[in-house]
Short mmCIF file of C-alpha atoms and ligand atoms in Angstrom, two decimals:
data_model
loop_
_atom_site.label_atom_id
_atom_site.label_comp_id
_atom_site.label_asym_id
_atom_site.label_seq_id
_atom_site.Cartn_x
_atom_site.Cartn_y
_atom_site.Cartn_z
CA MET A 210 -28.79 6.17 -18.33
CA GLN A 211 -29.48 6.27 -22.03
CA PRO A 212 -26.89 5.21 -24.53
CA SER A 213 -25.84 7.93 -26.94
CA GLY A 214 -23.56 8.33 -29.93
CA PRO A 215 -23.91 7.57 -33.58
CA THR A 216 -24.11 3.77 -33.38
CA HIS A 217 -26.97 3.65 -30.85
CA THR A 218 -30.63 4.35 -31.37
CA ARG A 219 -32.24 6.20 -28.54
CA ALA A 220 -34.57 3.90 -26.60
CA ARG A 221 -38.18 4.97 -26.66
CA PRO A 222 -40.04 3.25 -23.85
CA HIS A 223 -43.47 3.34 -25.42
CA ASP A 224 -42.45 2.18 -28.84
CA ALA A 225 -43.74 -1.37 -29.13
CA ALA A 226 -41.62 -2.10 -32.21
CA THR A 227 -38.34 -1.16 -30.42
CA ALA A 228 -39.30 -3.05 -27.28
CA SER A 229 -39.79 -6.31 -29.14
CA ALA A 230 -36.76 -5.96 -31.50
CA PRO A 231 -34.12 -8.61 -30.88
CA LEU A 232 -31.28 -7.44 -28.63
CA ALA A 233 -28.13 -9.40 -29.48
CA PRO A 234 -26.09 -10.62 -26.49
CA VAL A 235 -22.79 -8.87 -25.72
CA THR A 236 -20.56 -11.66 -24.51
CA ASP A 237 -16.99 -10.26 -24.73
CA LEU A 238 -16.57 -10.20 -20.97
CA ALA A 239 -18.34 -13.46 -20.17
CA TRP A 240 -15.39 -15.84 -20.36
CA ASP A 241 -16.38 -19.47 -20.06
CA ALA A 242 -14.86 -22.26 -18.00
CA ASP A 243 -12.37 -23.26 -20.73
CA ARG A 244 -10.93 -19.77 -20.90
CA ALA A 245 -10.79 -19.60 -17.11
CA ARG A 246 -8.98 -22.93 -17.09
CA ALA A 247 -6.48 -21.83 -19.74
CA LEU A 248 -5.64 -18.49 -18.12
CA GLY A 249 -5.69 -20.05 -14.66
CA ALA A 250 -3.19 -22.72 -15.74
CA GLU A 251 -0.81 -20.06 -17.06
CA VAL A 252 -1.09 -18.06 -13.85
CA VAL A 253 -0.50 -21.11 -11.66
CA ALA A 254 2.51 -22.11 -13.78
CA LEU A 255 3.96 -18.62 -13.35
CA TRP A 256 3.32 -18.76 -9.59
CA ALA A 257 5.13 -22.10 -9.29
CA GLU A 258 8.03 -20.86 -11.41
CA LEU A 259 8.37 -17.84 -9.18
CA LEU A 260 8.44 -20.00 -6.04
CA GLU A 261 11.13 -22.21 -7.57
CA ARG A 262 13.34 -19.38 -8.76
CA LEU A 263 12.81 -16.99 -5.85
CA PRO A 264 15.85 -17.86 -3.69
CA ALA A 265 18.22 -17.31 -6.64
CA MET A 266 16.61 -14.07 -7.79
CA PRO A 267 17.57 -10.62 -6.51
CA VAL A 268 15.25 -9.40 -3.74
CA ALA A 269 14.54 -6.28 -5.76
CA GLY A 270 15.38 -4.87 -9.15
CA ARG A 271 17.74 -1.99 -9.90
CA ALA A 272 15.74 -0.57 -12.78
CA SER A 273 15.01 3.15 -12.92
CA VAL A 274 11.53 4.63 -12.98
CA ALA A 275 11.83 5.15 -16.72
CA ASP A 276 12.89 1.53 -17.29
CA VAL A 277 10.07 0.15 -15.18
CA ARG A 278 7.56 2.35 -16.92
CA ALA A 279 8.80 1.36 -20.33
CA ALA A 280 8.58 -2.32 -19.40
CA VAL A 281 5.12 -2.47 -17.83
CA VAL A 282 3.04 0.50 -18.90
CA ARG A 283 1.31 0.68 -22.27
CA ALA A 284 -1.71 2.30 -23.83
CA VAL A 285 -4.96 0.58 -22.93
CA PRO A 286 -5.70 -1.52 -26.00
CA GLU A 287 -8.89 -1.09 -27.95
CA GLU A 288 -8.93 -4.83 -28.70
CA PRO A 289 -7.90 -7.75 -26.47
CA LEU A 290 -4.27 -8.82 -26.30
CA ALA A 291 -3.52 -12.27 -27.68
CA PRO A 292 -3.29 -14.87 -24.88
CA GLU A 293 0.54 -15.15 -25.28
CA GLU A 294 0.86 -11.38 -25.04
CA LEU A 295 -1.26 -11.30 -21.94
CA VAL A 296 0.85 -13.94 -20.24
CA ALA A 297 4.04 -12.19 -21.36
CA ALA A 298 2.78 -8.98 -19.73
CA LEU A 299 2.13 -10.87 -16.49
CA ARG A 300 5.60 -12.47 -16.62
CA THR A 301 7.27 -9.09 -16.92
CA ILE A 302 5.37 -7.79 -13.90
CA ALA A 303 6.00 -10.92 -11.84
CA LEU A 304 9.57 -11.78 -12.75
CA GLU A 305 11.27 -8.52 -13.66
CA HIS A 306 9.95 -5.52 -11.78
CA ALA A 307 8.76 -6.66 -8.38
CA THR A 308 10.29 -6.44 -4.91
CA TYR A 309 9.91 -9.85 -3.31
CA THR A 310 8.77 -9.63 0.29
CA GLY A 311 8.83 -13.43 0.37
CA HIS A 312 12.49 -13.63 -0.70
CA PRO A 313 14.61 -15.15 2.09
CA GLY A 314 16.75 -12.00 2.19
CA PHE A 315 13.85 -9.56 2.56
CA MET A 316 13.91 -8.12 6.09
CA ALA A 317 12.68 -4.59 5.48
CA TYR A 318 9.98 -2.52 7.13
CA ILE A 319 7.43 -4.92 8.59
CA THR A 320 6.13 -6.74 5.59
CA GLY A 321 5.08 -10.36 5.81
CA ALA A 322 6.28 -12.88 3.27
CA GLY A 323 2.82 -13.76 1.91
CA THR A 324 1.49 -17.28 2.50
CA VAL A 325 0.96 -19.62 -0.43
CA PRO A 326 -2.54 -20.72 0.68
CA GLY A 327 -3.37 -17.05 1.20
CA ALA A 328 -2.62 -16.32 -2.43
CA ALA A 329 -4.85 -19.17 -3.55
CA ALA A 330 -7.58 -17.88 -1.25
CA ASP A 331 -7.36 -14.44 -2.84
CA LEU A 332 -8.07 -16.00 -6.22
CA ILE A 333 -11.17 -17.77 -4.93
CA ALA A 334 -12.31 -14.66 -3.07
CA ALA A 335 -12.13 -12.74 -6.35
CA VAL A 336 -13.84 -15.59 -8.20
CA LEU A 337 -16.78 -15.42 -5.79
CA ASN A 338 -16.68 -11.62 -5.87
CA GLN A 339 -18.90 -11.27 -2.85
CA ASN A 340 -19.70 -7.99 -1.20
CA VAL A 341 -18.98 -8.70 2.45
CA GLY A 342 -20.81 -5.55 3.47
CA ALA A 343 -24.13 -7.35 3.75
CA TRP A 344 -24.80 -10.81 5.18
CA ARG A 345 -27.31 -11.65 2.44
CA LEU A 346 -24.62 -11.01 -0.18
CA ALA A 347 -21.92 -13.02 1.56
CA PRO A 348 -23.26 -15.39 4.21
CA ALA A 349 -20.25 -17.70 4.63
CA ALA A 350 -17.79 -14.84 4.23
CA THR A 351 -19.46 -12.76 6.92
CA GLU A 352 -19.58 -15.66 9.35
CA ILE A 353 -15.92 -16.52 8.74
CA GLU A 354 -14.85 -12.93 9.22
CA LEU A 355 -16.80 -12.53 12.46
CA HIS A 356 -15.53 -15.88 13.70
CA LEU A 357 -11.96 -14.78 13.03
CA GLY A 358 -12.59 -11.54 14.92
CA ARG A 359 -13.90 -13.45 17.94
CA TRP A 360 -11.04 -15.95 17.79
CA PHE A 361 -8.37 -13.24 17.73
CA ALA A 362 -10.16 -11.46 20.58
CA SER A 363 -10.27 -14.60 22.69
CA ARG A 364 -6.58 -15.36 22.07
CA LEU A 365 -5.81 -11.85 23.29
CA GLY A 366 -7.78 -12.64 26.44
CA LEU A 367 -10.70 -10.30 25.77
CA PRO A 368 -14.20 -11.18 27.04
CA SER A 369 -17.03 -12.79 25.07
CA THR A 370 -18.53 -9.41 24.10
CA ALA A 371 -15.38 -8.82 22.06
CA GLY A 372 -14.89 -9.33 18.37
CA GLY A 373 -13.70 -7.61 15.26
CA TYR A 374 -13.21 -7.78 11.54
CA VAL A 375 -10.69 -7.42 8.77
CA THR A 376 -9.52 -3.99 7.62
CA SER A 377 -7.25 -2.85 4.82
CA GLY A 378 -4.38 -2.67 7.32
CA GLY A 379 -3.06 -1.20 10.53
CA ALA A 380 -3.68 2.39 9.50
CA MET A 381 -7.39 1.75 8.96
CA ALA A 382 -7.58 -0.36 12.12
CA ALA A 383 -6.14 2.61 14.06
CA PHE A 384 -8.71 4.92 12.53
CA ILE A 385 -11.56 2.56 13.43
CA GLY A 386 -10.36 1.94 16.98
CA LEU A 387 -9.90 5.65 17.63
CA LYS A 388 -13.26 6.49 16.02
CA ALA A 389 -14.92 4.08 18.44
CA ALA A 390 -12.90 5.66 21.28
CA ARG A 391 -13.86 9.20 20.32
CA ASP A 392 -17.55 8.38 20.05
CA ALA A 393 -17.69 6.28 23.22
CA ARG A 394 -15.82 8.75 25.41
CA ALA A 395 -16.72 12.24 24.14
CA GLY A 396 -19.87 12.29 26.22
CA TRP A 397 -21.99 14.21 23.73
CA ARG A 398 -23.62 13.33 20.39
CA ILE A 399 -20.35 13.79 18.57
CA ARG A 400 -21.50 11.91 15.48
CA GLU A 401 -24.26 14.48 15.04
CA LEU A 402 -22.59 17.63 16.35
CA GLY A 403 -18.96 17.02 15.59
CA THR A 404 -16.17 18.15 17.84
CA ARG A 405 -17.74 21.59 18.46
CA GLY A 406 -20.18 19.91 20.86
CA GLY A 407 -17.74 19.94 23.80
CA PRO A 408 -14.22 20.67 25.06
CA PRO A 409 -11.19 19.74 22.93
CA LEU A 410 -10.47 16.02 23.08
CA THR A 411 -6.96 14.68 23.62
CA LEU A 412 -5.18 11.38 23.00
CA TYR A 413 -1.87 10.08 24.32
CA ALA A 414 0.78 8.07 22.51
CA SER A 415 4.49 7.56 23.06
CA SER A 416 7.20 9.24 21.04
CA GLN A 417 7.73 5.84 19.36
CA ALA A 418 4.08 5.44 18.26
CA HIS A 419 3.38 5.03 14.57
CA ASP A 420 2.35 8.14 12.62
CA VAL A 421 -0.88 6.52 11.45
CA ASN A 422 -2.32 7.16 14.92
CA THR A 423 -1.70 10.88 14.61
CA ARG A 424 -3.17 10.84 11.13
CA ALA A 425 -6.24 9.07 12.50
CA ALA A 426 -6.70 11.93 14.98
CA ASP A 427 -6.45 14.30 12.03
CA MET A 428 -9.05 12.30 10.06
CA LEU A 429 -11.32 12.28 13.11
CA GLY A 430 -11.33 16.07 13.18
CA LEU A 431 -9.39 16.21 16.45
CA GLY A 432 -6.22 17.54 14.86
CA ARG A 433 -2.76 16.07 15.05
CA GLU A 434 -1.86 18.17 18.08
CA ALA A 435 -4.63 16.42 20.01
CA VAL A 436 -2.21 13.48 20.23
CA ARG A 437 0.08 14.28 23.16
CA VAL A 438 3.55 12.82 22.74
CA VAL A 439 4.51 10.93 25.89
CA PRO A 440 8.28 10.42 26.36
CA CYS A 441 9.84 6.96 26.52
CA ASP A 442 12.24 5.24 28.89
CA GLY A 443 15.63 3.83 27.90
CA GLU A 444 13.96 0.75 26.45
CA LEU A 445 11.84 3.00 24.22
CA ARG A 446 8.63 2.18 26.11
CA MET A 447 6.06 4.78 27.14
CA ARG A 448 6.83 6.31 30.54
CA VAL A 449 3.71 5.83 32.61
CA ASP A 450 4.66 8.58 35.09
CA ALA A 451 4.90 10.98 32.15
CA LEU A 452 1.55 9.75 30.83
CA ARG A 453 -0.08 10.52 34.17
CA ALA A 454 1.48 13.98 34.22
CA CYS A 455 0.28 14.73 30.65
CA VAL A 456 -3.28 13.65 31.44
CA ALA A 457 -3.35 15.65 34.67
CA ARG A 458 -2.03 18.77 32.95
CA ASP A 459 -4.63 18.53 30.18
CA VAL A 460 -7.47 18.03 32.64
CA ARG A 461 -6.29 21.11 34.58
CA ASN A 462 -6.24 23.12 31.36
CA GLY A 463 -9.77 22.25 30.29
CA TYR A 464 -9.05 19.53 27.77
CA GLN A 465 -10.94 16.26 27.78
CA PRO A 466 -8.65 13.21 27.56
CA VAL A 467 -10.35 10.32 25.75
CA ALA A 468 -7.85 7.65 24.83
CA VAL A 469 -4.35 6.28 25.17
CA VAL A 470 -2.62 4.60 22.24
CA ALA A 471 -0.31 1.99 23.72
CA THR A 472 2.07 0.37 21.28
CA ALA A 473 2.65 -3.37 21.47
CA GLY A 474 5.68 -3.70 19.24
CA THR A 475 6.97 -0.34 18.03
CA VAL A 476 7.81 -0.02 14.39
CA SER A 477 11.45 0.97 14.98
CA THR A 478 12.58 -1.52 17.61
CA GLY A 479 9.63 -3.70 18.60
CA ALA A 480 9.38 -2.22 22.11
CA ILE A 481 6.23 -3.06 24.05
CA ASP A 482 4.71 -0.30 26.17
CA PRO A 483 3.88 -1.27 29.80
CA LEU A 484 0.33 -2.28 28.90
CA ASP A 485 -0.86 -3.26 32.37
CA ALA A 486 0.27 0.00 33.96
CA ILE A 487 -1.25 1.98 31.09
CA ALA A 488 -4.51 0.08 31.61
CA ASP A 489 -4.45 1.27 35.25
CA VAL A 490 -4.16 4.90 34.14
CA CYS A 491 -7.00 4.36 31.66
CA ALA A 492 -9.19 2.84 34.37
CA GLU A 493 -8.51 5.76 36.74
CA HIS A 494 -9.44 8.39 34.14
CA ARG A 495 -12.04 6.41 32.17
CA LEU A 496 -9.86 6.59 29.08
CA TRP A 497 -10.23 4.24 26.14
CA MET A 498 -7.20 2.01 25.83
CA HIS A 499 -6.28 1.39 22.20
CA VAL A 500 -3.38 -0.96 21.59
CA ASP A 501 -1.46 -0.53 18.36
CA GLY A 502 -0.33 -4.09 17.82
CA ALA A 503 -0.02 -3.75 14.04
CA TYR A 504 3.35 -5.44 14.31
CA GLY A 505 3.48 -7.17 17.72
CA GLY A 506 -0.17 -8.16 18.02
CA ALA A 507 0.38 -11.45 16.22
CA ALA A 508 3.03 -12.43 18.77
CA ALA A 509 0.53 -11.68 21.54
CA LEU A 510 -1.65 -14.44 20.05
CA THR A 511 1.05 -17.04 20.74
CA ASP A 512 1.30 -18.94 24.01
CA ALA A 513 5.06 -18.46 24.20
CA LEU A 514 5.13 -14.68 23.80
CA ARG A 515 1.78 -13.62 25.29
CA PRO A 516 3.33 -13.04 28.77
CA ARG A 517 5.33 -10.11 27.31
CA PHE A 518 2.02 -8.42 26.48
CA ARG A 519 0.45 -8.64 29.94
CA GLY A 520 -2.37 -6.09 30.13
CA ILE A 521 -3.38 -6.35 26.48
CA GLU A 522 -6.47 -8.24 27.69
CA ARG A 523 -7.60 -4.99 29.34
CA ALA A 524 -7.66 -3.04 26.06
CA ASP A 525 -10.83 -1.50 24.62
CA SER A 526 -9.49 -1.99 21.12
CA VAL A 527 -6.51 -3.64 19.48
CA ALA A 528 -5.21 -3.10 15.97
CA PHE A 529 -3.06 -5.81 14.46
CA ASP A 530 -1.91 -6.84 11.06
CA PRO A 531 -2.15 -10.37 9.69
CA HIS A 532 -0.32 -9.03 6.62
CA LYS A 533 2.67 -8.44 8.85
CA TRP A 534 3.36 -11.21 11.30
CA LEU A 535 0.71 -13.74 10.27
CA TYR A 536 2.45 -13.53 6.89
CA THR A 537 -0.78 -13.34 4.86
CA PRO A 538 -0.76 -11.54 1.50
CA HIS A 539 -1.48 -7.83 1.34
CA SER A 540 -3.64 -6.41 2.42
CA GLY A 541 -5.45 -7.34 5.58
CA GLY A 542 -5.31 -5.87 9.07
CA VAL A 543 -7.71 -6.54 11.92
CA ILE A 544 -9.50 -4.36 14.44
CA VAL A 545 -10.59 -6.09 17.62
CA VAL A 546 -12.79 -4.33 20.17
CA ARG A 547 -13.73 -5.25 23.71
CA ASP A 548 -17.41 -4.70 22.98
CA MET A 549 -18.77 -5.07 19.44
CA GLN A 550 -21.59 -2.67 20.32
CA THR A 551 -19.04 0.19 20.34
CA LEU A 552 -18.44 -0.38 16.62
CA ALA A 553 -22.17 -0.26 15.90
CA ASP A 554 -22.39 2.95 17.96
CA ALA A 555 -19.56 4.51 15.96
CA PHE A 556 -20.54 3.42 12.45
CA SER A 557 -24.25 2.57 12.23
CA MET A 558 -26.24 3.95 9.34
CA GLU A 559 -29.61 3.09 7.85
CA PRO A 560 -29.55 3.49 4.08
CA SER A 561 -33.13 3.53 2.77
CA TYR A 562 -32.45 1.07 -0.03
CA VAL A 563 -31.04 -1.70 2.13
CA TYR A 564 -34.33 -2.85 3.57
CA GLU A 565 -34.53 -6.28 5.08
CA ASP A 566 -36.82 -8.18 7.41
CA LYS A 567 -34.21 -10.09 9.39
CA GLU A 568 -36.80 -11.87 11.48
CA LEU A 569 -38.26 -13.38 8.37
CA THR A 570 -34.99 -14.19 6.63
CA GLY A 571 -32.98 -15.31 9.64
CA ARG A 572 -30.00 -13.46 8.23
CA GLY A 573 -27.05 -12.24 10.26
CA VAL A 574 -24.97 -9.14 10.86
CA ASP A 575 -24.24 -6.67 8.06
CA LEU A 576 -20.65 -5.55 8.34
CA TYR A 577 -21.29 -2.24 6.55
CA GLY A 578 -22.92 -1.04 9.78
CA LEU A 579 -19.84 -1.75 11.89
CA GLY A 580 -17.13 0.07 9.98
CA PRO A 581 -16.23 2.83 7.56
CA GLN A 582 -16.59 0.78 4.38
CA PHE A 583 -19.86 0.06 2.65
CA SER A 584 -19.02 -2.49 -0.04
CA ARG A 585 -16.20 -4.69 1.24
CA GLY A 586 -14.23 -7.59 -0.20
CA PHE A 587 -13.57 -11.03 1.24
CA GLN A 588 -10.17 -10.17 2.70
CA ALA A 589 -10.72 -12.58 5.58
CA LEU A 590 -10.47 -15.65 3.36
CA LYS A 591 -6.70 -15.48 2.87
CA ILE A 592 -6.24 -15.28 6.63
CA TRP A 593 -8.73 -18.05 7.30
CA MET A 594 -7.35 -20.37 4.64
CA SER A 595 -3.80 -19.81 5.82
CA LEU A 596 -4.81 -20.79 9.36
CA LEU A 597 -6.62 -23.88 8.07
CA ALA A 598 -3.79 -24.90 5.78
CA HIS A 599 -0.95 -24.43 8.28
CA GLY A 600 -2.57 -25.03 11.66
CA TRP A 601 -1.90 -22.73 14.59
CA SER A 602 1.14 -24.58 15.95
CA ALA A 603 3.03 -23.78 12.77
CA TYR A 604 2.51 -20.09 13.54
CA GLU A 605 3.59 -20.56 17.15
CA ARG A 606 6.80 -22.19 15.93
CA ARG A 607 7.56 -19.75 13.16
CA ILE A 608 6.87 -16.58 15.16
CA ALA A 609 9.18 -17.89 17.90
CA HIS A 610 11.78 -18.71 15.24
CA ASP A 611 11.63 -15.14 13.87
CA VAL A 612 12.35 -13.87 17.37
CA ALA A 613 15.29 -16.30 17.66
CA LEU A 614 16.67 -15.09 14.32
CA ALA A 615 16.56 -11.46 15.44
CA ARG A 616 18.39 -12.51 18.59
CA ARG A 617 21.02 -14.30 16.49
CA LEU A 618 21.51 -11.16 14.43
CA HIS A 619 21.91 -9.13 17.61
CA ASP A 620 24.46 -11.60 19.00
CA ARG A 621 26.48 -11.55 15.80
CA VAL A 622 26.44 -7.74 15.83
CA VAL A 623 27.66 -7.67 19.42
CA ALA A 624 30.45 -10.10 18.55
CA SER A 625 31.65 -8.05 15.57
CA PRO A 626 34.42 -5.47 16.07
CA VAL A 627 32.92 -3.19 13.42
CA LEU A 628 29.18 -3.46 14.09
CA GLU A 629 27.23 -2.23 17.07
CA PRO A 630 23.62 -2.57 18.20
CA VAL A 631 21.57 0.61 18.11
CA GLY A 632 18.85 0.90 20.74
CA PRO A 633 17.85 -1.86 23.15
CA PRO A 634 18.35 -5.57 22.33
CA PRO A 635 15.44 -7.15 20.43
CA THR A 636 12.19 -7.75 22.33
CA LEU A 637 10.50 -9.27 19.29
CA SER A 638 11.85 -9.91 15.79
CA ILE A 639 13.50 -6.54 15.05
CA ALA A 640 17.24 -5.95 15.43
CA CYS A 641 18.91 -2.59 14.73
CA PHE A 642 22.62 -2.06 14.23
CA ARG A 643 25.17 0.07 12.43
CA TYR A 644 28.60 -0.21 10.93
CA VAL A 645 31.31 1.65 12.83
CA PRO A 646 34.82 1.57 11.32
CA ARG A 647 37.49 0.62 13.83
CA GLU A 648 39.15 4.02 13.70
CA LEU A 649 35.88 5.68 14.75
CA ARG A 650 35.01 3.46 17.69
CA ASP A 651 36.52 5.89 20.14
CA ARG A 652 34.99 8.92 18.48
CA ARG A 653 31.37 7.78 18.83
CA GLY A 654 29.21 10.57 20.22
CA GLU A 655 31.33 13.32 18.62
CA ALA A 656 29.12 15.40 16.35
CA GLN A 657 31.38 15.13 13.33
CA ALA A 658 31.86 11.38 13.67
CA GLU A 659 28.14 10.76 14.25
CA ASP A 660 27.32 12.78 11.18
CA TYR A 661 29.70 10.71 9.13
CA LEU A 662 28.37 7.45 10.58
CA ASN A 663 24.83 8.46 9.68
CA ARG A 664 25.80 9.18 6.10
CA LEU A 665 27.88 6.02 5.87
CA ASN A 666 25.12 3.77 7.20
CA ALA A 667 22.42 5.36 5.05
CA ARG A 668 24.58 4.65 2.03
CA LEU A 669 25.29 1.14 3.33
CA MET A 670 21.58 0.35 3.57
CA THR A 671 21.03 1.50 0.01
CA GLU A 672 24.00 -0.49 -1.30
CA LEU A 673 22.78 -3.65 0.45
CA GLN A 674 19.30 -3.20 -1.00
CA LEU A 675 20.70 -2.70 -4.49
CA GLY A 676 22.96 -5.73 -4.06
CA GLY A 677 19.94 -8.00 -4.20
CA ARG A 678 20.94 -10.67 -1.65
CA VAL A 679 19.57 -8.99 1.49
CA PHE A 680 17.14 -6.12 1.90
CA PRO A 681 17.21 -4.37 5.29
CA SER A 682 15.52 -1.02 5.97
CA ASN A 683 16.43 1.57 8.57
CA ALA A 684 15.49 3.16 11.88
CA VAL A 685 16.65 6.41 13.42
CA ILE A 686 17.18 5.99 17.15
CA ASP A 687 18.38 8.94 19.25
CA GLY A 688 19.55 10.59 16.07
CA ARG A 689 21.59 7.58 14.98
CA PHE A 690 20.87 6.02 11.61
CA ALA A 691 20.63 2.25 12.01
CA LEU A 692 20.16 -0.67 9.67
CA ARG A 693 17.07 -2.47 10.76
CA ALA A 694 16.11 -6.07 10.09
CA CYS A 695 12.57 -7.12 10.90
CA ILE A 696 11.99 -10.83 10.49
CA VAL A 697 8.37 -11.53 9.58
CA ASN A 698 9.36 -13.84 6.79
CA PHE A 699 9.01 -17.61 7.01
CA ARG A 700 11.69 -18.09 4.35
CA THR A 701 14.41 -16.23 6.25
CA GLU A 702 16.87 -18.54 7.99
CA ALA A 703 20.21 -18.28 9.80
CA ALA A 704 22.13 -18.25 6.50
CA ASP A 705 20.27 -15.10 5.48
CA ILE A 706 21.03 -13.42 8.79
CA ASP A 707 24.69 -14.36 8.32
CA ALA A 708 24.62 -12.97 4.78
CA LEU A 709 23.29 -9.67 6.14
CA VAL A 710 26.06 -9.46 8.73
CA ASP A 711 28.83 -10.46 6.31
CA GLN A 712 27.65 -8.08 3.62
CA ALA A 713 27.19 -5.22 6.06
CA VAL A 714 30.81 -5.68 7.19
CA ALA A 715 32.29 -6.09 3.71
CA THR A 716 30.27 -3.31 2.09
CA GLY A 717 30.73 -1.07 5.12
CA GLU A 718 34.50 -1.44 4.86
CA ALA A 719 34.51 -0.77 1.14
CA LEU A 720 32.34 2.33 1.55
CA HIS A 721 34.46 3.66 4.37
CA ARG A 722 37.58 3.32 2.22
CA THR A 723 36.10 5.56 -0.44
CA GLU A 724 34.21 7.92 1.89
CA ARG A 725 36.63 8.50 4.75
CA ALA A 726 38.11 11.56 3.07
CA SER A 727 34.80 13.33 3.73
CA LEU A 728 35.16 12.68 7.46
CA GLY A 729 37.77 15.31 8.28
CA THR A 730 39.46 15.29 11.66
CA ALA A 731 38.10 16.41 14.97
C1 PLP B 224 2.84 -1.15 10.19
C2 PLP B 224 2.38 -0.44 11.36
C3 PLP B 224 1.26 0.39 11.29
C4 PLP B 224 0.55 0.67 9.99
O1 PLP B 224 -0.08 -0.49 9.53
P1 PLP B 224 -0.40 -0.72 7.96
O2 PLP B 224 -0.87 -2.10 7.89
O3 PLP B 224 0.90 -0.49 7.25
O4 PLP B 224 -1.42 0.29 7.59
C5 PLP B 224 0.83 0.98 12.46
N1 PLP B 224 1.47 0.76 13.63
C6 PLP B 224 2.55 -0.03 13.74
C7 PLP B 224 3.19 -0.25 15.07
C8 PLP B 224 3.04 -0.66 12.61
O5 PLP B 224 4.10 -1.47 12.71
#
């Protein structure tokens, strides 16, 4: 591209005078080691300050959109900010308008606390700025990422052909796993011809499966309705008899079933589908078994909890999220497949400008040919460095502790006269409950009372979040709005669980006092 505009002279390639004219360096962006040291020191000081102050800070702010915007958004400056201004801008972002997933009271959604070594690793990964799409551009990074993939696969009990790599998260891991499934099981050249090359393909997932799986079917051109919704049992696990019936009906009607999405740790309650029995159905019908372990997959890596996931070792692909229950900073999920060749089959491409004689160079695998991304960052380093810094037994202990904390929450809920569990007791580290005023205990199930309880508990969740000490989220189970605590946070302890219970009771009572007029009588 040629520069244009009044201050530039147009380059003329054959003009000897222009070619030899001095071209002054443009060094604005090339900060030296001293400037890196100075900015780095400020950033590290801010990081340490945040860690020190975190327990006493509110989990989240209460500022409105307008306030947040006014505080953090500004016109892009023409000239650099002064160093103090730059640091002040970072302080505002870090200390005033963040929601702290690593705060001891944060128990919402399924969002890991963020390891300290992982944050340091992210800095170094950015410093190196490698493109982990090609081995030649990132030799150590590629080998670490592939090693991690193999290690996760082996802990899940998959064979030596298995492996995987780091993705942006569970949603992308679902897309990749189901892309491999589609291409391996369609039976025609679907990458060339698309879905018009054969009968309509179908997938199967339980009513509790995460929506990202349905969206993956949409992105794969199969359509959301290609995902058949299989009903669950009372424990919110996929009913295998219903799965069989769905598959048989589709086969009768001319559809071509390709894959089952089994969930290992549902997002609402942490339920684990009967993986072994689902693997039997997959074997009978030659279906690809994809396990959505975005949440529970990390627990399946531990010796103590692996027995609950029996059958996961029979999966063709497993999605799981280090940024959830391995606590590493956002973002980083993992896709593991039974046979790495299936990823090459689903994603290979041969760009003309990426020539290489691997025999001559002795270089390794290029990850761009195994997944949907071309350029890719070194997201594996924060996971790798966290494992190195903590050692695996620390994870075994902490993951088990999270499960024990969810159990403690459940027990306290059961013991309370004004709280009740919603859904089955915790299988993993999620507990769901709601506040039920004494006078409504006997009216549970009545439409009017249930309606009121849903409104009351929705308001209760919001009030607790705004309160700043604890931050639960919600689930809706059989039409009942529940407060949901998911413990994937190594700073949460029994005192935080107790604070959640005590505040839910106190705030629930206060809300009921002001809201009960809206209840009416049956
Ligand atoms: C969180 C979650 C996802 C989505 O993963 P992201 O990392 O948020 O993209 C998918 N499935 C389940 C069961 C989850 O818990």
